[in-house]
Structures are given as structure tokens and as C-alpha cells.
Amino acid sequence: MRNELEEALRQLHTALESIETLEPDEAERLRRAAEEISSTLDEQEVDSASLAKRLQEQTEAFQESHPVLTRTVGRIADMLAQMGI
């Protein structure tokens, strides 16, 4: 599961670099959230539900205009929930 999560995070970073129509502040919030997830994967005391919720909340503004990006973020949130980290 961790490898899948890391791959999904890489896909998110790639998507953020290639999407030109996403507001810069929205992209930066997603980048920060993805970096936070990456940096906490090895920690024992991580509230994955909180991380997943924040990540999903940050996609609400562009769900319709960027469905692929929204699905990627949703996959990451689902994996966090399943990992229970």
C-alpha cells in the first residue's frame, strides 16, 4: 500500500506541474499537503484521517474543472484511510 501511496503522490506532483489552469494558491496548498503526507509516512503518531480530510477539502474548489486531479487526490485520501497511519 505504501508504494501505491508514494506513486499516487508522485502523480499528484506531476499533475500539479502540468496543469496551467489551476490557481497558483490552490496548487501550492495541494503541494504542501502532499509534502506533509510524504514527510509523515514513517511517523507513528500521524492522524491520517485529518491529513485525508484536509487534502480533500483543498480539492473542492476545482472538482469540476480538474476531475483527474480530483480523482488522484481522492485515491491518496482513500489510501491514507486504509493504511490507518
CSV table of N, CA and C in Angstrom, one decimal:
chain,number,residue,atom,x,y,z
A,1,MET,N,0.8,-1.2,0.0
A,1,MET,CA,0.0,0.0,0.0
A,1,MET,C,0.9,1.3,0.0
A,2,ARG,N,2.0,1.2,0.8
A,2,ARG,CA,2.8,2.4,0.8
A,2,ARG,C,3.4,2.8,-0.5
A,3,ASN,N,3.8,1.8,-1.3
A,3,ASN,CA,4.3,2.1,-2.7
A,3,ASN,C,3.3,2.7,-3.5
A,4,GLU,N,2.0,2.2,-3.4
A,4,GLU,CA,0.9,2.8,-4.2
A,4,GLU,C,0.7,4.3,-3.8
A,5,LEU,N,0.8,4.5,-2.5
A,5,LEU,CA,0.6,5.9,-2.0
A,5,LEU,C,1.7,6.8,-2.5
A,6,GLU,N,2.9,6.3,-2.4
A,6,GLU,CA,4.1,7.1,-2.9
A,6,GLU,C,3.9,7.4,-4.4
A,7,GLU,N,3.5,6.4,-5.2
A,7,GLU,CA,3.2,6.6,-6.6
A,7,GLU,C,2.1,7.6,-6.9
A,8,ALA,N,1.0,7.5,-6.1
A,8,ALA,CA,0.0,8.5,-6.2
A,8,ALA,C,0.4,9.9,-5.9
A,9,LEU,N,1.3,10.0,-4.9
A,9,LEU,CA,1.8,11.4,-4.6
A,9,LEU,C,2.7,11.9,-5.7
A,10,ARG,N,3.5,11.0,-6.3
A,10,ARG,CA,4.3,11.4,-7.5
A,10,ARG,C,3.4,11.9,-8.6
A,11,GLN,N,2.3,11.2,-8.8
A,11,GLN,CA,1.3,11.5,-9.9
A,11,GLN,C,0.7,12.9,-9.6
A,12,LEU,N,0.4,13.1,-8.3
A,12,LEU,CA,-0.1,14.4,-7.9
A,12,LEU,C,0.9,15.5,-8.2
A,13,HIS,N,2.1,15.4,-7.9
A,13,HIS,CA,3.1,16.4,-8.1
A,13,HIS,C,3.3,16.6,-9.6
A,14,THR,N,3.3,15.6,-10.4
A,14,THR,CA,3.4,15.7,-11.9
A,14,THR,C,2.2,16.5,-12.4
A,15,ALA,N,1.0,16.1,-12.0
A,15,ALA,CA,-0.2,16.8,-12.4
A,15,ALA,C,-0.2,18.3,-12.1
A,16,LEU,N,0.2,18.6,-10.8
A,16,LEU,CA,0.3,20.0,-10.4
A,16,LEU,C,1.2,20.8,-11.3
A,17,GLU,N,2.3,20.2,-11.7
A,17,GLU,CA,3.3,20.9,-12.6
A,17,GLU,C,2.7,21.1,-14.0
A,18,SER,N,1.8,20.2,-14.5
A,18,SER,CA,1.4,20.3,-15.8
A,18,SER,C,0.0,21.1,-16.0
A,19,ILE,N,-0.7,21.3,-15.0
A,19,ILE,CA,-2.0,22.0,-15.0
A,19,ILE,C,-1.8,23.5,-15.0
A,20,GLU,N,-2.1,24.1,-16.0
A,20,GLU,CA,-1.9,25.6,-16.1
A,20,GLU,C,-3.1,26.4,-15.7
A,21,THR,N,-4.3,25.8,-15.6
A,21,THR,CA,-5.5,26.5,-15.3
A,21,THR,C,-5.8,26.5,-13.8
A,22,LEU,N,-5.0,25.8,-13.0
A,22,LEU,CA,-5.2,25.8,-11.6
A,22,LEU,C,-4.6,27.0,-10.9
A,23,GLU,N,-5.4,27.6,-10.1
A,23,GLU,CA,-4.9,28.8,-9.4
A,23,GLU,C,-3.6,28.5,-8.6
A,24,PRO,N,-2.6,29.4,-8.7
A,24,PRO,CA,-1.3,29.2,-8.0
A,24,PRO,C,-1.5,28.9,-6.5
A,25,ASP,N,-2.4,29.5,-5.8
A,25,ASP,CA,-2.5,29.3,-4.4
A,25,ASP,C,-3.2,27.9,-4.1
A,26,GLU,N,-4.1,27.5,-5.0
A,26,GLU,CA,-4.6,26.1,-4.9
A,26,GLU,C,-3.6,25.1,-5.1
A,27,ALA,N,-2.8,25.2,-6.1
A,27,ALA,CA,-1.7,24.3,-6.4
A,27,ALA,C,-0.7,24.2,-5.3
A,28,GLU,N,-0.4,25.4,-4.7
A,28,GLU,CA,0.6,25.4,-3.6
A,28,GLU,C,0.0,24.7,-2.3
A,29,ARG,N,-1.3,24.9,-2.1
A,29,ARG,CA,-1.9,24.2,-0.9
A,29,ARG,C,-1.8,22.7,-1.1
A,30,LEU,N,-2.1,22.2,-2.3
A,30,LEU,CA,-2.0,20.8,-2.6
A,30,LEU,C,-0.6,20.3,-2.5
A,31,ARG,N,0.4,21.1,-3.0
A,31,ARG,CA,1.8,20.7,-2.9
A,31,ARG,C,2.2,20.5,-1.4
A,32,ARG,N,1.8,21.5,-0.6
A,32,ARG,CA,2.2,21.4,0.8
A,32,ARG,C,1.5,20.2,1.5
A,33,ALA,N,0.3,20.0,1.1
A,33,ALA,CA,-0.4,18.8,1.7
A,33,ALA,C,0.3,17.5,1.3
A,34,ALA,N,0.6,17.4,0.1
A,34,ALA,CA,1.3,16.2,-0.4
A,34,ALA,C,2.7,16.0,0.2
A,35,GLU,N,3.4,17.1,0.4
A,35,GLU,CA,4.7,17.1,1.1
A,35,GLU,C,4.5,16.7,2.5
A,36,GLU,N,3.5,17.2,3.2
A,36,GLU,CA,3.2,16.8,4.6
A,36,GLU,C,3.0,15.3,4.7
A,37,ILE,N,2.2,14.8,3.8
A,37,ILE,CA,1.9,13.3,3.8
A,37,ILE,C,3.2,12.6,3.6
A,38,SER,N,4.0,12.9,2.6
A,38,SER,CA,5.3,12.3,2.3
A,38,SER,C,6.2,12.3,3.5
A,39,SER,N,6.3,13.4,4.2
A,39,SER,CA,7.2,13.6,5.3
A,39,SER,C,6.7,12.8,6.5
A,40,THR,N,5.5,12.5,6.6
A,40,THR,CA,5.0,11.8,7.8
A,40,THR,C,4.7,10.3,7.7
A,41,LEU,N,5.1,9.8,6.5
A,41,LEU,CA,4.8,8.3,6.3
A,41,LEU,C,5.5,7.4,7.3
A,42,ASP,N,6.6,7.8,7.8
A,42,ASP,CA,7.4,6.9,8.7
A,42,ASP,C,7.1,7.2,10.2
A,43,GLU,N,6.3,8.2,10.4
A,43,GLU,CA,6.0,8.6,11.8
A,43,GLU,C,4.8,7.7,12.4
A,44,GLN,N,4.9,7.4,13.6
A,44,GLN,CA,3.9,6.5,14.3
A,44,GLN,C,2.7,7.3,14.7
A,45,GLU,N,2.8,8.5,15.1
A,45,GLU,CA,1.7,9.3,15.6
A,45,GLU,C,1.2,10.3,14.6
A,46,VAL,N,0.6,9.8,13.5
A,46,VAL,CA,0.1,10.6,12.4
A,46,VAL,C,-1.4,10.4,12.4
A,47,ASP,N,-2.1,11.5,12.3
A,47,ASP,CA,-3.6,11.4,12.1
A,47,ASP,C,-3.9,11.4,10.7
A,48,SER,N,-4.0,10.2,10.1
A,48,SER,CA,-4.2,10.1,8.6
A,48,SER,C,-5.6,10.6,8.2
A,49,ALA,N,-6.6,10.5,9.1
A,49,ALA,CA,-7.9,11.0,8.8
A,49,ALA,C,-7.9,12.5,8.6
A,50,SER,N,-7.1,13.2,9.5
A,50,SER,CA,-7.0,14.6,9.4
A,50,SER,C,-6.3,15.0,8.1
A,51,LEU,N,-5.2,14.3,7.8
A,51,LEU,CA,-4.5,14.6,6.5
A,51,LEU,C,-5.4,14.4,5.3
A,52,ALA,N,-6.1,13.3,5.3
A,52,ALA,CA,-7.0,13.0,4.2
A,52,ALA,C,-8.1,14.0,4.1
A,53,LYS,N,-8.7,14.4,5.2
A,53,LYS,CA,-9.8,15.4,5.2
A,53,LYS,C,-9.2,16.8,4.6
A,54,ARG,N,-8.1,17.2,5.1
A,54,ARG,CA,-7.5,18.5,4.6
A,54,ARG,C,-7.2,18.4,3.1
A,55,LEU,N,-6.7,17.3,2.6
A,55,LEU,CA,-6.4,17.1,1.2
A,55,LEU,C,-7.7,17.2,0.4
A,56,GLN,N,-8.7,16.5,0.8
A,56,GLN,CA,-10.0,16.5,0.1
A,56,GLN,C,-10.6,17.9,0.1
A,57,GLU,N,-10.6,18.6,1.2
A,57,GLU,CA,-11.1,19.9,1.3
A,57,GLU,C,-10.5,20.9,0.3
A,58,GLN,N,-9.2,20.7,0.1
A,58,GLN,CA,-8.5,21.6,-0.8
A,58,GLN,C,-8.8,21.3,-2.3
A,59,THR,N,-9.5,20.2,-2.6
A,59,THR,CA,-9.8,20.0,-4.0
A,59,THR,C,-11.2,20.4,-4.3
A,60,GLU,N,-12.0,20.8,-3.3
A,60,GLU,CA,-13.4,21.1,-3.6
A,60,GLU,C,-13.6,22.3,-4.6
A,61,ALA,N,-12.7,23.2,-4.6
A,61,ALA,CA,-12.8,24.4,-5.5
A,61,ALA,C,-12.7,24.0,-6.9
A,62,PHE,N,-12.0,22.9,-7.2
A,62,PHE,CA,-11.7,22.6,-8.7
A,62,PHE,C,-12.1,21.2,-9.1
A,63,GLN,N,-13.1,20.6,-8.4
A,63,GLN,CA,-13.5,19.3,-8.7
A,63,GLN,C,-14.1,19.2,-10.1
A,64,GLU,N,-14.8,20.1,-10.5
A,64,GLU,CA,-15.4,20.1,-11.9
A,64,GLU,C,-14.4,20.4,-13.0
A,65,SER,N,-13.6,21.3,-12.7
A,65,SER,CA,-12.6,21.8,-13.8
A,65,SER,C,-11.4,20.9,-13.9
A,66,HIS,N,-11.1,20.1,-12.9
A,66,HIS,CA,-9.9,19.2,-12.9
A,66,HIS,C,-10.3,17.8,-12.3
A,67,PRO,N,-11.1,17.1,-13.0
A,67,PRO,CA,-11.6,15.8,-12.5
A,67,PRO,C,-10.4,14.8,-12.3
A,68,VAL,N,-9.4,14.7,-13.1
A,68,VAL,CA,-8.3,13.8,-13.0
A,68,VAL,C,-7.5,14.1,-11.7
A,69,LEU,N,-7.2,15.3,-11.5
A,69,LEU,CA,-6.5,15.7,-10.3
A,69,LEU,C,-7.3,15.4,-9.1
A,70,THR,N,-8.6,15.6,-9.1
A,70,THR,CA,-9.5,15.4,-8.0
A,70,THR,C,-9.5,13.9,-7.7
A,71,ARG,N,-9.6,13.0,-8.7
A,71,ARG,CA,-9.5,11.6,-8.5
A,71,ARG,C,-8.2,11.1,-7.9
A,72,THR,N,-7.1,11.7,-8.3
A,72,THR,CA,-5.8,11.4,-7.7
A,72,THR,C,-5.8,11.7,-6.3
A,73,VAL,N,-6.3,12.9,-5.9
A,73,VAL,CA,-6.3,13.3,-4.5
A,73,VAL,C,-7.2,12.4,-3.7
A,74,GLY,N,-8.3,12.0,-4.3
A,74,GLY,CA,-9.3,11.1,-3.7
A,74,GLY,C,-8.6,9.7,-3.4
A,75,ARG,N,-7.8,9.2,-4.4
A,75,ARG,CA,-7.1,8.0,-4.2
A,75,ARG,C,-6.1,8.1,-3.0
A,76,ILE,N,-5.4,9.2,-2.9
A,76,ILE,CA,-4.5,9.4,-1.9
A,76,ILE,C,-5.2,9.4,-0.5
A,77,ALA,N,-6.3,10.1,-0.4
A,77,ALA,CA,-7.1,10.1,0.8
A,77,ALA,C,-7.6,8.8,1.2
A,78,ASP,N,-8.1,8.0,0.2
A,78,ASP,CA,-8.5,6.6,0.5
A,78,ASP,C,-7.4,5.7,1.0
A,79,MET,N,-6.2,5.8,0.4
A,79,MET,CA,-5.1,5.0,0.8
A,79,MET,C,-4.7,5.4,2.2
A,80,LEU,N,-4.7,6.7,2.6
A,80,LEU,CA,-4.3,7.1,3.9
A,80,LEU,C,-5.3,6.4,4.9
A,81,ALA,N,-6.6,6.5,4.6
A,81,ALA,CA,-7.6,5.9,5.5
A,81,ALA,C,-7.4,4.4,5.6
A,82,GLN,N,-7.1,3.7,4.5
A,82,GLN,CA,-6.9,2.3,4.6
A,82,GLN,C,-5.6,1.9,5.4
A,83,MET,N,-4.6,2.7,5.3
A,83,MET,CA,-3.3,2.5,5.9
A,83,MET,C,-3.5,2.7,7.4
A,84,GLY,N,-4.4,3.6,7.8
A,84,GLY,CA,-4.6,3.9,9.2
A,84,GLY,C,-3.3,4.4,9.9
A,85,ILE,N,-2.5,5.2,9.1
A,85,ILE,CA,-1.3,5.8,9.7
A,85,ILE,C,-1.6,7.1,10.4
